[in-house]
mmCIF file of C-alpha atoms in Angstrom:
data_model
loop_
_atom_site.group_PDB
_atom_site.id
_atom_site.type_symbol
_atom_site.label_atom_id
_atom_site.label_comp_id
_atom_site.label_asym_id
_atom_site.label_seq_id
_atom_site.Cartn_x
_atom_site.Cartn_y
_atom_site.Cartn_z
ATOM 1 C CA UNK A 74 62.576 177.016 284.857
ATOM 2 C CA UNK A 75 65.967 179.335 284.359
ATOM 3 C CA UNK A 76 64.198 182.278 286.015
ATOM 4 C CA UNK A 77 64.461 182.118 290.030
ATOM 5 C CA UNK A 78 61.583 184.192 291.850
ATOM 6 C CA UNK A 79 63.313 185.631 295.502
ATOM 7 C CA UNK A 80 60.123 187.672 296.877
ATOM 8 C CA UNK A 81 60.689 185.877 299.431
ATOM 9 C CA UNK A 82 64.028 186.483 299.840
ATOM 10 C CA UNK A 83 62.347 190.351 300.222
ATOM 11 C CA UNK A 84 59.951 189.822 302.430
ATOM 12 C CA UNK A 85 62.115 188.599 304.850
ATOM 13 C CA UNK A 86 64.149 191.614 304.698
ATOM 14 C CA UNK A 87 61.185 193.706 304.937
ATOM 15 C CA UNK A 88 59.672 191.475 307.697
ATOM 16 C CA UNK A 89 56.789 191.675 305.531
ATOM 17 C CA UNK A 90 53.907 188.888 305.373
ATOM 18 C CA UNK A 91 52.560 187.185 302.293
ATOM 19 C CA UNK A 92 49.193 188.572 303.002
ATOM 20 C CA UNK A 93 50.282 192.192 303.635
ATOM 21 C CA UNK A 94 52.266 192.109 300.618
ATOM 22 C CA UNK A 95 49.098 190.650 298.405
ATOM 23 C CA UNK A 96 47.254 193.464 299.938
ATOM 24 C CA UNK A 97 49.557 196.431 299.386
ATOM 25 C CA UNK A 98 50.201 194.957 295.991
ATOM 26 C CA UNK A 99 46.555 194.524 294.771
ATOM 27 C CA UNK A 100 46.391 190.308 294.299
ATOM 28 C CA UNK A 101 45.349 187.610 296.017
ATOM 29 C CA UNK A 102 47.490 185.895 298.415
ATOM 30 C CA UNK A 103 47.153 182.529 296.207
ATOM 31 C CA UNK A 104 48.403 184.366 293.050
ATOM 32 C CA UNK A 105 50.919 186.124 295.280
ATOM 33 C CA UNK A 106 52.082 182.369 296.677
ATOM 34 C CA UNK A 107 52.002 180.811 292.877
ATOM 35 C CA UNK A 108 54.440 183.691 291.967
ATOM 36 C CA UNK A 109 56.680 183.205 295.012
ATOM 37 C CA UNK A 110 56.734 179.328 294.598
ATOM 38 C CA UNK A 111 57.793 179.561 291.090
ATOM 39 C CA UNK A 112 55.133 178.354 290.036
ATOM 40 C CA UNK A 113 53.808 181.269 287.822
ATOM 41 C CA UNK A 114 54.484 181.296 283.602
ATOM 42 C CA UNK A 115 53.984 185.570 283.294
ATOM 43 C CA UNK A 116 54.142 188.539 285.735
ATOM 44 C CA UNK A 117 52.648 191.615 284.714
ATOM 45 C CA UNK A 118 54.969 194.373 284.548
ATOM 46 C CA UNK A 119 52.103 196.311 286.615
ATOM 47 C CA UNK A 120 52.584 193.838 289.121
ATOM 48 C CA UNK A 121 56.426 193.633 289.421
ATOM 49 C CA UNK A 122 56.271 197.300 289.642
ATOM 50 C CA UNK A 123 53.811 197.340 292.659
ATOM 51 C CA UNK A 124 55.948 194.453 293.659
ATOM 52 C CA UNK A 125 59.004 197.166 293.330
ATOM 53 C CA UNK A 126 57.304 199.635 294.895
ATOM 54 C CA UNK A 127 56.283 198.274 297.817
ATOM 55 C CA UNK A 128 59.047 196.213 298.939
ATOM 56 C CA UNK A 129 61.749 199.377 297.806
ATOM 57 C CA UNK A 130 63.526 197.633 295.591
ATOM 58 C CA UNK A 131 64.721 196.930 291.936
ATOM 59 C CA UNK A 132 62.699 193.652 289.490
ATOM 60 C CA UNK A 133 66.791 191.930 289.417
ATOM 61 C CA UNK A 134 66.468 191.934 293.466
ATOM 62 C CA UNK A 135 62.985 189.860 293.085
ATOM 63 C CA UNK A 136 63.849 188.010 289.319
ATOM 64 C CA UNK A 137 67.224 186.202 288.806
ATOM 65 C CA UNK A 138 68.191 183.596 286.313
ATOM 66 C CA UNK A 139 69.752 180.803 286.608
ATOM 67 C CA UNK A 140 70.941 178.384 283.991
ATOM 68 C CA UNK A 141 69.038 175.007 283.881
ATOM 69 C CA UNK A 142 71.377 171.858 284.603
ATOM 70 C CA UNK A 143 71.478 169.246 282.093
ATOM 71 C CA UNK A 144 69.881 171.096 279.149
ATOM 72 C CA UNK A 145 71.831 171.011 275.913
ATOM 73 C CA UNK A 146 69.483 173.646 273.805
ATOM 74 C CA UNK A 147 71.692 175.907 272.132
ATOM 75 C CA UNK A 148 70.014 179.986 271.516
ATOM 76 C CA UNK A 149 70.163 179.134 267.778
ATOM 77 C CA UNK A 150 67.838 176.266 268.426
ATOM 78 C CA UNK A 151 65.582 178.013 271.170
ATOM 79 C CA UNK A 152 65.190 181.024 269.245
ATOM 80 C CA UNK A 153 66.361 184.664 270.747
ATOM 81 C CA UNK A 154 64.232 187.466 272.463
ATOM 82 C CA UNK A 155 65.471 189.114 268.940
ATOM 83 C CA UNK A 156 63.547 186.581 266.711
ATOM 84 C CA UNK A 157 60.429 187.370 269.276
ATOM 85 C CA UNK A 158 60.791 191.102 268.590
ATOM 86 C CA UNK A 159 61.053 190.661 265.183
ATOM 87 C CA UNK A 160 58.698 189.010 264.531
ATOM 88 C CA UNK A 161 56.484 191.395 266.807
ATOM 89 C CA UNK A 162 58.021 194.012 264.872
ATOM 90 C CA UNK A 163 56.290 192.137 261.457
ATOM 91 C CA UNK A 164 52.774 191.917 262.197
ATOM 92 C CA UNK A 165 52.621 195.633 263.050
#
């Protein structure tokens, strides 16, 4: 996946544990680790802003992206976050 997760790349620099950060944040340590792992398909933005909070910092210091190697989709084929809000912006 083209988005690269570096909490903990944070909690390092916080010397902060997973478990205190689950706690502080309000999750579980699992959801916490399936998030960190890059393993997750959504964040809240509740989250990522008790995420923000807590660790004092800004969602591009924990979310980055990166694009994937050996992919040949073009936007126009993918679709655009434009078409999403469009289309949002339809069935309202």
């Amino acid at each position: 996946m083209p988005i690269v997760v570096d909490v903990d790349v944070m909690l390092a620099r916080r010397k902060m544990s997973v478990g205190e950060l689950a706690e502080r944040v309000g999750i579980t340590p699992a959801n916490l680790a399936v998030l960190k792992n890059g393993r997750a398909k959504a964040v809240r933005f509740t989250t990522l802003a008790a995420l923000c909070e807590v660790l004092d910092c800004q969602p591009g210091d924990l979310l980055r992206w990166e694009p994937e190697t050996g992919q040949q989709e073009t936007r126009t084929e993918a679709g655009t976050a434009g078409d999403a809000v469009a289309a949002v912006g339809e069935n309202a």
